[in-house]
Short mmCIF file of C-alpha atoms (C1' of nucleotides) in Angstrom, two decimals:
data_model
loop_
_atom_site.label_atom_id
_atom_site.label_comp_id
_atom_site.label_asym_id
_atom_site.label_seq_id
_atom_site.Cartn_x
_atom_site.Cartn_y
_atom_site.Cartn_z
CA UNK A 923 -16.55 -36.43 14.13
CA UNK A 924 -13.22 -35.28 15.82
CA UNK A 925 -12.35 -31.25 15.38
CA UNK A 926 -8.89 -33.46 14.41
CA UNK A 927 -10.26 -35.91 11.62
CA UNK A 928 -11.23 -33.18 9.16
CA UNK A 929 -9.58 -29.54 10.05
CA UNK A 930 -6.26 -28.93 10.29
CA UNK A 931 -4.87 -27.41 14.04
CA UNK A 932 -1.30 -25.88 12.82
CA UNK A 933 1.27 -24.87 14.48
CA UNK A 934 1.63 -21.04 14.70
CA UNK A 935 5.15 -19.04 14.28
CA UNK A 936 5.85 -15.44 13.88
CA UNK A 937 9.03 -14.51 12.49
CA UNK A 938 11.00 -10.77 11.62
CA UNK A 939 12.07 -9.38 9.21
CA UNK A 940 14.10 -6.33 10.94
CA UNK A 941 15.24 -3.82 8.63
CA UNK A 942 18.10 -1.15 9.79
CA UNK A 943 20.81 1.13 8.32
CA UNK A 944 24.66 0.51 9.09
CA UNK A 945 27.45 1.22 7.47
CA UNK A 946 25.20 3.57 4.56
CA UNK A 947 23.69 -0.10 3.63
CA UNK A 948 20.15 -1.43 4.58
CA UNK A 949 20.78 -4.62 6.11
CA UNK A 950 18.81 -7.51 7.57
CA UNK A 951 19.32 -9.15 11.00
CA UNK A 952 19.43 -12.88 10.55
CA UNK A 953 20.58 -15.67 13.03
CA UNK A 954 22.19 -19.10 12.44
CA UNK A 955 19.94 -21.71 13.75
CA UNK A 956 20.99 -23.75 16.47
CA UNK A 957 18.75 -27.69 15.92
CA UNK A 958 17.13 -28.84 13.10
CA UNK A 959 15.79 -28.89 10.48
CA UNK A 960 18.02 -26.14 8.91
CA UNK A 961 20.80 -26.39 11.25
CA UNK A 962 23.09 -24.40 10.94
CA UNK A 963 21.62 -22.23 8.24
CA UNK A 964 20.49 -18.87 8.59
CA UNK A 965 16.96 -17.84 9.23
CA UNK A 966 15.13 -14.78 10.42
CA UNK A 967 14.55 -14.56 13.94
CA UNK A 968 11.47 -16.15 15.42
CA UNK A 969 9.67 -18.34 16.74
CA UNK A 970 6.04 -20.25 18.07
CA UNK A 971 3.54 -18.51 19.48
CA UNK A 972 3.02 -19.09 23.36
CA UNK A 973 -0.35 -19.07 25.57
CA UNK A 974 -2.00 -16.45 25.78
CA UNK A 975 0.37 -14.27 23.83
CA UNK A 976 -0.60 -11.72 21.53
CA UNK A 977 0.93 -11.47 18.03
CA UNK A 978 2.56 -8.27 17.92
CA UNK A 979 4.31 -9.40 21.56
CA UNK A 980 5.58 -12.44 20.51
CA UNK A 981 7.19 -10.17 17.50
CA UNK A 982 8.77 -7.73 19.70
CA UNK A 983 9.92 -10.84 22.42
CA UNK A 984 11.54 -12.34 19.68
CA UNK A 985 13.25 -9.33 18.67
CA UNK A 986 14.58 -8.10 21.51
CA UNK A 987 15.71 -11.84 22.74
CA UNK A 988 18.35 -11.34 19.24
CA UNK A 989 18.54 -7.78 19.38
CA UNK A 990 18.02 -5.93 22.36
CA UNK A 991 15.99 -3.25 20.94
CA UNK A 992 12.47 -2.72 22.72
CA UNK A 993 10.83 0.02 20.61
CA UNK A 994 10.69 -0.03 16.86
CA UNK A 995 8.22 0.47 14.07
CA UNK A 996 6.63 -3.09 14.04
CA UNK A 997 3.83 -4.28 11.63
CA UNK A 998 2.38 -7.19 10.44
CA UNK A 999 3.58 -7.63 6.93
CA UNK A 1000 2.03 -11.30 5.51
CA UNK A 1001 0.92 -14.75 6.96
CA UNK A 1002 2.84 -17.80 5.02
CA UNK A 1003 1.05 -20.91 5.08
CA UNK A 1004 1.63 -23.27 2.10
CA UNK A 1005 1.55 -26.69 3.55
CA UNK A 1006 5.31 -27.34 2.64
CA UNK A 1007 7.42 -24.90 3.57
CA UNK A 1008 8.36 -26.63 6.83
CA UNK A 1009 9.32 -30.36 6.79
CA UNK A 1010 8.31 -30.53 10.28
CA UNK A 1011 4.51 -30.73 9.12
CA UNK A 1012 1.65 -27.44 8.80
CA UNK A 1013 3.72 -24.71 10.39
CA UNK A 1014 2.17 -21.16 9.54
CA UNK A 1015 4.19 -17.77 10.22
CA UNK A 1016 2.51 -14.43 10.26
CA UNK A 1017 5.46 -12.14 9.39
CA UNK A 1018 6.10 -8.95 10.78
CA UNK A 1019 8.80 -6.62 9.85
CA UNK A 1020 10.54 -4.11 11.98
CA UNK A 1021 12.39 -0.73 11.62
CA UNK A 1022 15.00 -0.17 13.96
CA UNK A 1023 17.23 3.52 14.02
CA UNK A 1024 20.90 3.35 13.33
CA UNK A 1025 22.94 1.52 15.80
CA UNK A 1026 20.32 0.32 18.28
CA UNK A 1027 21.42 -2.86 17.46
CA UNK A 1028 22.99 -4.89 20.21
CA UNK A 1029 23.47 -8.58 18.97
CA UNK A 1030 23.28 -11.67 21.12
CA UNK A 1031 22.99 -15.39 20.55
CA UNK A 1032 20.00 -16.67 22.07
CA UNK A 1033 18.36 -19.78 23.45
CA UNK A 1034 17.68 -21.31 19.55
CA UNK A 1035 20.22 -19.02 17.55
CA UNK A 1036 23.96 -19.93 17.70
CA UNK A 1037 24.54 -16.64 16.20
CA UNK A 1038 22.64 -13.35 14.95
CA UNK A 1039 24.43 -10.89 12.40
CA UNK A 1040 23.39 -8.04 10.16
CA UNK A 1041 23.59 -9.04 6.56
CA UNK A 1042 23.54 -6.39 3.39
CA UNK A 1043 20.19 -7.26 1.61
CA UNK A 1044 22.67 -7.44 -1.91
CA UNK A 1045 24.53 -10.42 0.41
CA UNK A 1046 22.04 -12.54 1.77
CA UNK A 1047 23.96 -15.69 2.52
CA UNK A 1048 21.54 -19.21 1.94
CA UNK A 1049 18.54 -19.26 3.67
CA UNK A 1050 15.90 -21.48 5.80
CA UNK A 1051 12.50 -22.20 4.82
CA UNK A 1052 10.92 -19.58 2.64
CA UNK A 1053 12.51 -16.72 4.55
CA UNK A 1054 14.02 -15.45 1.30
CA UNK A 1055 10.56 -15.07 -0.25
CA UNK A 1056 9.76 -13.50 3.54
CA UNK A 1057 12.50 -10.99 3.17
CA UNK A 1058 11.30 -9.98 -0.92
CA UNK A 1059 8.06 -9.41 0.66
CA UNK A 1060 9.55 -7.40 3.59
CA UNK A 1061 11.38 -5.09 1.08
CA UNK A 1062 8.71 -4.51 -1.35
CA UNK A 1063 6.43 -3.42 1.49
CA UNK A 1064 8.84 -0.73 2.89
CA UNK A 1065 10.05 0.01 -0.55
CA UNK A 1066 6.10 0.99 -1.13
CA UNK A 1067 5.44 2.23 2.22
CA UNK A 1068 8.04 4.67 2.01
CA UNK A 1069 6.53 6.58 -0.70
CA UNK A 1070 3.32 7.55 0.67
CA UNK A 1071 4.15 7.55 5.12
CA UNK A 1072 6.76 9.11 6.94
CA UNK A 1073 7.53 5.52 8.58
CA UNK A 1074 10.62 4.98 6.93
CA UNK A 1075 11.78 7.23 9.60
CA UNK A 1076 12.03 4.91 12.30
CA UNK A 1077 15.19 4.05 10.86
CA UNK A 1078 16.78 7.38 11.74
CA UNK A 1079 17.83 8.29 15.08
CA UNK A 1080 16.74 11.45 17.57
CA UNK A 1081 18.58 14.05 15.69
CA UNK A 1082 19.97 13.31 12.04
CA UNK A 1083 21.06 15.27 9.35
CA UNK A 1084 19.09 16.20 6.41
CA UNK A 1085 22.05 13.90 4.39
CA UNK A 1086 20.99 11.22 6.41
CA UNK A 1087 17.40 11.06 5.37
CA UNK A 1088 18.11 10.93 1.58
CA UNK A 1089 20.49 8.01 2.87
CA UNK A 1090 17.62 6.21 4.46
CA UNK A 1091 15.48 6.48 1.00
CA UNK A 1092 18.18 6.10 -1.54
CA UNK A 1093 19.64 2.62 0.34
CA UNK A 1094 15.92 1.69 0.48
CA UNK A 1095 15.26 2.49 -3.36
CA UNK A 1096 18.61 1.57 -4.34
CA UNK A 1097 18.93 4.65 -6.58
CA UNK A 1098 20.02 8.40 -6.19
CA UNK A 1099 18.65 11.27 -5.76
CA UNK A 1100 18.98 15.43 -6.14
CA UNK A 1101 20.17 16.88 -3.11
CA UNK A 1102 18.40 20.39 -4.00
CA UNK A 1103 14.74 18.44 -4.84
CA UNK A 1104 15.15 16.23 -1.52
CA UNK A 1105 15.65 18.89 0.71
CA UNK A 1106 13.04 21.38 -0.42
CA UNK A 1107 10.40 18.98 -0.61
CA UNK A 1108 11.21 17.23 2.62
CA UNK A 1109 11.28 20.49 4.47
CA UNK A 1110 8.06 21.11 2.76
CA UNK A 1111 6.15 18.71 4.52
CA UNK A 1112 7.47 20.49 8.01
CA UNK A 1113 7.62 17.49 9.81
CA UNK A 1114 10.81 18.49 11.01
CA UNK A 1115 12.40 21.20 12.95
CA UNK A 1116 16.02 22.07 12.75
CA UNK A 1117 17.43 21.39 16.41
CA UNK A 1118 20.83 23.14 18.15
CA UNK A 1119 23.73 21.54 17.76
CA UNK A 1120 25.47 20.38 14.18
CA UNK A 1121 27.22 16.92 13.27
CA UNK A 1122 31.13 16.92 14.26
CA UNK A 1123 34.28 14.83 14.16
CA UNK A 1124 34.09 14.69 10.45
CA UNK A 1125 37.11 16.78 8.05
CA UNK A 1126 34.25 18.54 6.54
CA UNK A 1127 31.88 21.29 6.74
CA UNK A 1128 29.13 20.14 9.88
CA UNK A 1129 25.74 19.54 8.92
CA UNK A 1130 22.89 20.63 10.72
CA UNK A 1131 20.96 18.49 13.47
CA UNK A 1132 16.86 18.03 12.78
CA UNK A 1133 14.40 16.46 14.57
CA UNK A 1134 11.00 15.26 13.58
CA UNK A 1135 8.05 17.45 15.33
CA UNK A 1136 5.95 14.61 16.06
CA UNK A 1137 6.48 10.64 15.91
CA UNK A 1138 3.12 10.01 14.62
CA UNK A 1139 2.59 8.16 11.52
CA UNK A 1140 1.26 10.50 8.80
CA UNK A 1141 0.06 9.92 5.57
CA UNK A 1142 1.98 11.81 2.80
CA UNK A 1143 0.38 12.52 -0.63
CA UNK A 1144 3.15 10.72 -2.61
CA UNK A 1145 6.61 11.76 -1.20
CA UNK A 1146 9.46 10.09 -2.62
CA UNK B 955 8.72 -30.68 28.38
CA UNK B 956 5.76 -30.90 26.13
CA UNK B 957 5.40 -28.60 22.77
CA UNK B 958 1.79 -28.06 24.51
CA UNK B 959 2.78 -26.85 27.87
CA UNK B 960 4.37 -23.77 26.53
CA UNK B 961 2.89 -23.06 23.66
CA UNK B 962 -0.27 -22.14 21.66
CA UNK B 963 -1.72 -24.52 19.03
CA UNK B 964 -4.31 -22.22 17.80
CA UNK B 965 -7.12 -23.17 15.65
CA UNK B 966 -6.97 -21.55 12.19
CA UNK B 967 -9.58 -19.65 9.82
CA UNK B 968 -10.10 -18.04 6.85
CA UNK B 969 -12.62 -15.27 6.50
CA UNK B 970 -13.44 -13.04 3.69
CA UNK B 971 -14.28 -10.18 3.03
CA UNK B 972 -16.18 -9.98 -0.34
CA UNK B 973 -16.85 -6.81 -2.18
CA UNK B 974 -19.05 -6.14 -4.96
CA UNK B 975 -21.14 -3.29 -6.55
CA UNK B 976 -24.75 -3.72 -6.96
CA UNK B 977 -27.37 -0.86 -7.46
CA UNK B 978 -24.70 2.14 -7.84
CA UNK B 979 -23.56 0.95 -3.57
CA UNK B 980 -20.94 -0.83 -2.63
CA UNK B 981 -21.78 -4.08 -0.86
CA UNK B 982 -20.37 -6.78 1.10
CA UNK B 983 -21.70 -10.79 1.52
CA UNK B 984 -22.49 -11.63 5.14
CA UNK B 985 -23.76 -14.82 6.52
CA UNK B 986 -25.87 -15.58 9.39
CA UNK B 987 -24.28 -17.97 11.74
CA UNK B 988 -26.15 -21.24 12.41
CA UNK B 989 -24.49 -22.13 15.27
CA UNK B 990 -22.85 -20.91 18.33
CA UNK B 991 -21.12 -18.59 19.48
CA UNK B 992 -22.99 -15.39 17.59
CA UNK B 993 -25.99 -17.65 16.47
CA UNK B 994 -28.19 -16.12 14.22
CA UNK B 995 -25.65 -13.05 13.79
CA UNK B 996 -24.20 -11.63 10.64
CA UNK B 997 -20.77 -12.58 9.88
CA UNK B 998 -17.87 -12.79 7.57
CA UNK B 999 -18.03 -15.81 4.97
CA UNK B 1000 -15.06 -18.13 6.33
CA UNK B 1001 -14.46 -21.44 7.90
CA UNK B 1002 -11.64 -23.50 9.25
CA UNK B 1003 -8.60 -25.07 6.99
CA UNK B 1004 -8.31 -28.25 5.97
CA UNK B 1005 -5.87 -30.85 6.51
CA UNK B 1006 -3.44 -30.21 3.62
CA UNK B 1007 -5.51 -27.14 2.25
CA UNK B 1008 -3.43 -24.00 0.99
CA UNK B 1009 -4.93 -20.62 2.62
CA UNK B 1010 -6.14 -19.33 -1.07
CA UNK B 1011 -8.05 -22.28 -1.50
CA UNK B 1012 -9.53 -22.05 1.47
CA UNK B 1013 -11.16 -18.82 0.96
CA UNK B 1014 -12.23 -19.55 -2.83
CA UNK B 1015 -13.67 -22.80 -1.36
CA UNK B 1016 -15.87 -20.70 1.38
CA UNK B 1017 -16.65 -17.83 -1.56
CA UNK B 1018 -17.89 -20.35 -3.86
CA UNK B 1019 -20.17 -22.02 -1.33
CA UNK B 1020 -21.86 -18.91 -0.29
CA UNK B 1021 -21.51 -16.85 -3.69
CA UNK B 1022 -21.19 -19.58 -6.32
CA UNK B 1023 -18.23 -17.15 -7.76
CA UNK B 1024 -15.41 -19.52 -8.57
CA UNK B 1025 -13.13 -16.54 -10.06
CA UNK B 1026 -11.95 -13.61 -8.26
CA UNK B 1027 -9.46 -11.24 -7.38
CA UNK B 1028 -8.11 -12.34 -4.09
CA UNK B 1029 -6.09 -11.02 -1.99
CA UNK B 1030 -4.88 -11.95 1.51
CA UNK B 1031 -5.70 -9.03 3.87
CA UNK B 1032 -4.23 -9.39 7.23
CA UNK B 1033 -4.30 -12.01 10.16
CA UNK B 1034 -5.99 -11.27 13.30
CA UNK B 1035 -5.27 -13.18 16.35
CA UNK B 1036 -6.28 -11.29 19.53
CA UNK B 1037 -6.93 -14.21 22.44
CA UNK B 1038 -10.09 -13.00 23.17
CA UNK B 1039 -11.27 -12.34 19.28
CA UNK B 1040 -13.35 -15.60 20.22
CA UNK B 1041 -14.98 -16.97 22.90
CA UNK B 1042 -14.53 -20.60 22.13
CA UNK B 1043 -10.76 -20.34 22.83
CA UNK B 1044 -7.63 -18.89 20.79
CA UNK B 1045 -8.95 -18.90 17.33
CA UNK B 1046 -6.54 -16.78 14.49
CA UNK B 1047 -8.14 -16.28 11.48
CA UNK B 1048 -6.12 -15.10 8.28
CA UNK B 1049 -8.50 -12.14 6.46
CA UNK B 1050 -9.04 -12.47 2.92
CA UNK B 1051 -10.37 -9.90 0.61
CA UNK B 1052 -12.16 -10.45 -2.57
CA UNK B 1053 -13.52 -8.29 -5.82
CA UNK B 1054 -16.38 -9.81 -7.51
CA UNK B 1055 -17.80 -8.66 -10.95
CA UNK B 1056 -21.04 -6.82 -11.24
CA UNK B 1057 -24.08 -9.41 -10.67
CA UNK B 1058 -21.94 -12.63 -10.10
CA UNK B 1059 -23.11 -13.25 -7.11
CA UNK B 1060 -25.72 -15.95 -6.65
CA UNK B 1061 -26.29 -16.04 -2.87
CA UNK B 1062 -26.60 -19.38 -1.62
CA UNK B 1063 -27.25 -20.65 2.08
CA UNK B 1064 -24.75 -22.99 3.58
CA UNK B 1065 -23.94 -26.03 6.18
CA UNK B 1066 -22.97 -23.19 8.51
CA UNK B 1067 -25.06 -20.38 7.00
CA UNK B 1068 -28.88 -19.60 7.45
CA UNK B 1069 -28.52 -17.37 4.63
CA UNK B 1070 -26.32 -15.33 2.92
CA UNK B 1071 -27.33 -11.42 2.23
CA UNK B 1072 -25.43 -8.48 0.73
CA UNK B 1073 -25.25 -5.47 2.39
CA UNK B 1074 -24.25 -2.18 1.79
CA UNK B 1075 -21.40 -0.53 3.75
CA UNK B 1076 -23.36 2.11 4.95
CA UNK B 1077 -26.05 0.01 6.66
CA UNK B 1078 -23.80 -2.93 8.33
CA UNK B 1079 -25.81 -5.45 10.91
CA UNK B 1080 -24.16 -5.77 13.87
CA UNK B 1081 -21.57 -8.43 13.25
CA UNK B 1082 -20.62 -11.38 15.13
CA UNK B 1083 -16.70 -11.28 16.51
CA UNK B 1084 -14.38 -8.85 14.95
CA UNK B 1085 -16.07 -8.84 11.99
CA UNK B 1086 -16.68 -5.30 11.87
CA UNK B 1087 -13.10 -4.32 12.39
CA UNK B 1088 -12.12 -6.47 9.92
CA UNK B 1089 -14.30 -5.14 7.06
CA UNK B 1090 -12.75 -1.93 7.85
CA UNK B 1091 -9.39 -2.85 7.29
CA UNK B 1092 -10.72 -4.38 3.59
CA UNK B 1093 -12.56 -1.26 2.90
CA UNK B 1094 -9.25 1.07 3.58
CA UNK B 1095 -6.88 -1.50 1.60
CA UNK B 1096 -8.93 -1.71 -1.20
CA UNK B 1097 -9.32 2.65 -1.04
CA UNK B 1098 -5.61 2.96 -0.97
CA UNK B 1099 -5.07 -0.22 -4.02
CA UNK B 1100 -7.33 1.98 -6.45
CA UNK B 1101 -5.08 4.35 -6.23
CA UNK B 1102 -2.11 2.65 -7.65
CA UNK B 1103 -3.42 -0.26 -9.09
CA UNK B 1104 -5.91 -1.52 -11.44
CA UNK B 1105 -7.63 -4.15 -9.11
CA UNK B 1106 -10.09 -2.33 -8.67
CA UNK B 1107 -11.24 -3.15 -12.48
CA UNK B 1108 -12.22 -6.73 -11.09
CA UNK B 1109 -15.19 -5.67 -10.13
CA UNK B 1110 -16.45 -4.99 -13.47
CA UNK B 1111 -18.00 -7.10 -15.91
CA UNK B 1112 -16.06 -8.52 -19.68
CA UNK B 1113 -17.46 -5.36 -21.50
CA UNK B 1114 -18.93 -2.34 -19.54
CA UNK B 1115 -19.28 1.81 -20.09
CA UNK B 1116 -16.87 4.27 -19.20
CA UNK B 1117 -19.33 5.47 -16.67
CA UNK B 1118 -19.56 1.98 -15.06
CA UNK B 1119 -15.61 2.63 -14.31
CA UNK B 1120 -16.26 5.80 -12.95
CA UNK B 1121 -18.58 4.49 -10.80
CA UNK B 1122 -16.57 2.27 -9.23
CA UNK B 1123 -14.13 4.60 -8.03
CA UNK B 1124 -16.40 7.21 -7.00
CA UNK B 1125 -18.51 4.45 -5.13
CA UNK B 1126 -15.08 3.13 -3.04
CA UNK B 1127 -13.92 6.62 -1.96
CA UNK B 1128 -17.50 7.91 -1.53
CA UNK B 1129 -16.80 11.17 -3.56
CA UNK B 1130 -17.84 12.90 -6.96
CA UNK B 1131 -14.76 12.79 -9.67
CA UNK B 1132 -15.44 15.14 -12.96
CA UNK B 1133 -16.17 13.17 -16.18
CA UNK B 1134 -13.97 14.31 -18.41
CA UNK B 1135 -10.55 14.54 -16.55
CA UNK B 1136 -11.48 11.22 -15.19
CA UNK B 1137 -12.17 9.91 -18.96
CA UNK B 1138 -9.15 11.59 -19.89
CA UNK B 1139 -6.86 9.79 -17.43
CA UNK B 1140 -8.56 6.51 -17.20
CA UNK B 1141 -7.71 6.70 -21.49
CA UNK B 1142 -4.65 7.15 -21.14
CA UNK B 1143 -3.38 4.60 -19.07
CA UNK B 1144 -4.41 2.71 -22.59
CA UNK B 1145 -5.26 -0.25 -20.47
CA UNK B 1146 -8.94 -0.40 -22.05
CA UNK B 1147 -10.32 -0.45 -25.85
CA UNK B 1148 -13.30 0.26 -27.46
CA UNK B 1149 -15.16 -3.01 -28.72
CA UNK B 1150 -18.23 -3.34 -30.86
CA UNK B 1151 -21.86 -2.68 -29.58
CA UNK B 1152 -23.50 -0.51 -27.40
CA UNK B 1153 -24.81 -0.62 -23.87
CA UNK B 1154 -28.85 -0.27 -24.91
CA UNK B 1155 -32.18 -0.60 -23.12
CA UNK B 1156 -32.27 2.61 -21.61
CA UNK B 1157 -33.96 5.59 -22.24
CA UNK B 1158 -31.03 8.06 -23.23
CA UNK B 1159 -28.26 7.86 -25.63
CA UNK B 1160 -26.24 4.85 -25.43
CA UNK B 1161 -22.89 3.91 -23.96
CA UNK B 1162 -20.10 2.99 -25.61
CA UNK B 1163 -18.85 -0.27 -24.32
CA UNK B 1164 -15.21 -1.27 -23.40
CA UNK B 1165 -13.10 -3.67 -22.43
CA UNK B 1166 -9.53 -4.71 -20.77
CA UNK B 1167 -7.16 -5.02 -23.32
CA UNK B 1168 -5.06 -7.25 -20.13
CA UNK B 1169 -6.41 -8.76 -16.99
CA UNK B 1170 -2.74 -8.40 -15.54
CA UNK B 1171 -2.26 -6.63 -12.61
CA UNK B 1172 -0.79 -3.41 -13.11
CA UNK B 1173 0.88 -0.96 -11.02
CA UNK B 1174 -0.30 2.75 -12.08
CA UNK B 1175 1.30 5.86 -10.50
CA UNK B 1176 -1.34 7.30 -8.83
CA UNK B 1177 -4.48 6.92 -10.60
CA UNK B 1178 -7.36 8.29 -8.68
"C1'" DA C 1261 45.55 25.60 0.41
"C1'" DC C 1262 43.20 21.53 -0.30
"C1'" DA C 1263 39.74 17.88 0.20
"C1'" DA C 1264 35.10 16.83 1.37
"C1'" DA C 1265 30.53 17.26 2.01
"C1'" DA C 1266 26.95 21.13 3.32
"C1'" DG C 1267 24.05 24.32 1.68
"C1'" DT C 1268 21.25 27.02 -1.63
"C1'" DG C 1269 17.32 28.97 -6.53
"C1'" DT C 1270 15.64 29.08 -10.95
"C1'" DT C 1271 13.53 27.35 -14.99
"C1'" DG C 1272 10.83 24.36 -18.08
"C1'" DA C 1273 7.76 20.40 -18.75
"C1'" DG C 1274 4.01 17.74 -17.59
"C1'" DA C 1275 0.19 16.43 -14.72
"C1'" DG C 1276 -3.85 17.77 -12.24
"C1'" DT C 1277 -8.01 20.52 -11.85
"C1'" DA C 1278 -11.79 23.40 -12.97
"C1'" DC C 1279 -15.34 24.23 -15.99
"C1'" DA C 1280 -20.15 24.11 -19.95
"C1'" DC C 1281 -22.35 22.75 -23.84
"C1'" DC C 1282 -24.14 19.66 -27.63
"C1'" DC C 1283 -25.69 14.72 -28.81
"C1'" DA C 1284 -28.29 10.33 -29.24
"C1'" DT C 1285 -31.73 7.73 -27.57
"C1'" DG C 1286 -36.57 6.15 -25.36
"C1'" DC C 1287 -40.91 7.51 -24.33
"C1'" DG D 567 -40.28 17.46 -27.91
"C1'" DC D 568 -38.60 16.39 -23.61
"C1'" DA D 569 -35.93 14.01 -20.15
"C1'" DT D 570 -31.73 11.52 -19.40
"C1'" DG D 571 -27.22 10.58 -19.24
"C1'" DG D 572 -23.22 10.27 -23.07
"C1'" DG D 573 -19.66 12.56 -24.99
"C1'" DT D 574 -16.12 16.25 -25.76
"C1'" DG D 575 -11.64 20.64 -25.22
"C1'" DT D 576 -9.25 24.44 -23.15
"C1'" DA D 577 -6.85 27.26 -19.84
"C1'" DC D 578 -4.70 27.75 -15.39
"C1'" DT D 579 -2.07 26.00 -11.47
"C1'" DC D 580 1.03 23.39 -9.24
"C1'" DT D 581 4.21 19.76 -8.68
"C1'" DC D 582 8.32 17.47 -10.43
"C1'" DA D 583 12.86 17.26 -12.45
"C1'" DA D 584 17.05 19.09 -14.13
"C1'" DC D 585 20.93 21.58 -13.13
"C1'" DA D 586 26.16 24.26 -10.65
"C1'" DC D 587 28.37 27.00 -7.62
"C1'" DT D 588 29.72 28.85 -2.90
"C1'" DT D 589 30.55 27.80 2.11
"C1'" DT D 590 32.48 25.68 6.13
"C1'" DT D 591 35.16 22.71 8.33
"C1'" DG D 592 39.56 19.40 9.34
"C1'" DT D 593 44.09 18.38 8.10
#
DNA sequence: ACAAAAGTGTTGAGAGTACACCCATGC
DNA sequence: GCATGGGTGTACTCTCAACACTTTTGT
């Protein structure tokens, strides 16, 4: 008996969710898709698997062919394989999802997107596929994740202001939170170190500049 | 230009990782392989998709061969899908991990399977493929879900002790918890209730028995 | 001098942790 | 009556949450 007549031999994508802060909102890069099916609509970026490529690559290819960004936090977030969500036939995706620091982001079409743009995860416009369910996923991971690692902080450049860090949690939770509590604890955990230098060109008092010690992922006993 | 030329058509597989507790240890099902590549090693429980099979199904359909368990918790656990995970050529496999109740295993050989064994996670064979990597990613997931989560409880019985609870936790993180905070807590989630009867037959004062007042998943902040 | 955000401490409540003895059963 | 695990309460510590005013800059 053919391999063929019984098993299935799918098709393998990988798409991105990439999650980054502009304008004080948490936003999500998506790009208009250039053939069908879905023409025209948005979708997150991705795409099939070549030879010999490794997952994680083809996550990062992708995302730097829409974004230009080469180093993020990248992990694998959750493989999506129900037999219809592609007309095309069995198509499975292993998502990843990607945190990129404030204004890294340098958008370009590419070879299958007409288009790529940021959109505010409160404006999502109509979406290919299942990549709304995708994106849910996506949040409720870093929504979790943020609690309990220090990744979060890949979405904060170099230096950054202690202000900026509570930005980076209360976008991601969506809700505020004391400016006294934040700071004590996060200087608590000293993972940072205040730098020289302060924030200028704003018509207010300058904040300090911090930078984190190391860039290692560390596991926090319940932070936020 | 040929979809083939360029890219990969992988073949796909499930594999799971099943946990259970049986004689106070914490155990997982193995299989040894019947054919080629890794014949006559120890390996995961899995198998190739089907044509028009959903991923879930896949891995209850493989548990139930080898296990005869039909009901579950399942939970997908991550894909792996290094090109040189296995030697017949690029094979991804999407990692499944499952809880199964206290003594609901009946271990069954297979089509594929010599035999099927439990072993504890302390003693592993060595494994055929990645296998071994792959049971460590289950065994940290399922550390960090008891944390914040009452999945964990699936591997209990309908009614069991208080103890029996206990026993699973301390069994997962491999460390002593004291009785009566851990009582205390585990009460006051009021997730459990007393029912009728006793657990009996052995020789010291018997245990009250319990049971869930909901199988729903819950999300606890931080239990254990 | 005014607007705007930076920076800074204290207190009370609740959760977590440590700890030791009596009880009910089988043999 | 003895061995075995079941069952129970209190006190201390520490973390979390609530809360308001002064400082520094740009205009």
């Amino acid at each position: 008996m053919a391999f063929n007549s019984k098993f299935e031999t799918p098709k393998v994508t990988v798409d991105i969710v990439v999650f980054t802060i502009v304008d004080k909102k948490l936003k999500t890069l998506l790009v208009r898709r250039k053939y069908p099916p879905f023409q025209d609509i948005w979708a997150l970026p991705g795409g099939f698997i070549r030879k010999h490529e490794e997952l994680p690559h083809a996550a990062l290819r992708e995302l730097k062919e829409e974004t230009g960004v080469s180093k993020a936090y990248l992990e694998q977030l959750y493989t999506f394989g129900e037999e219809k969500r592609d007309p095309r036939g069995r198509i499975i995706t292993i998502a990843y999802f990607a945190l990129v620091p404030k204004g890294h982001i340098r958008l370009k079409a590419s070879h299958d997107a007409k288009e790529a743009r940021l959109f505010s995860l409160k404006e999502l416009p109509r979406l290919a596929f299942d990549h709304k369910k995708i994106i849910g996923y996506g949040l409720t991971r870093v929504r979790n994740k943020i609690q309990y690692t220090n990744t979060a902080w890949s979405l904060l450049p170099e230096k950054f202001t202690l202000r900026e860090i509570q930005e980076v949690y209360e976008k991601i939770w969506g809700k505020h939170a004391d400016k006294r509590n934040f700071r004590k604890k996060i200087i608590s955990l000293g993972l940072i170190e205040a730098v020289k230098g302060v924030q200028r060109g704003l018509k207010q008092r300058p904040a300090k500049l911090y930078s984190f010690k190391t860039k290692k992922y560390v596991e926090l006993r319940r932070f936020f």
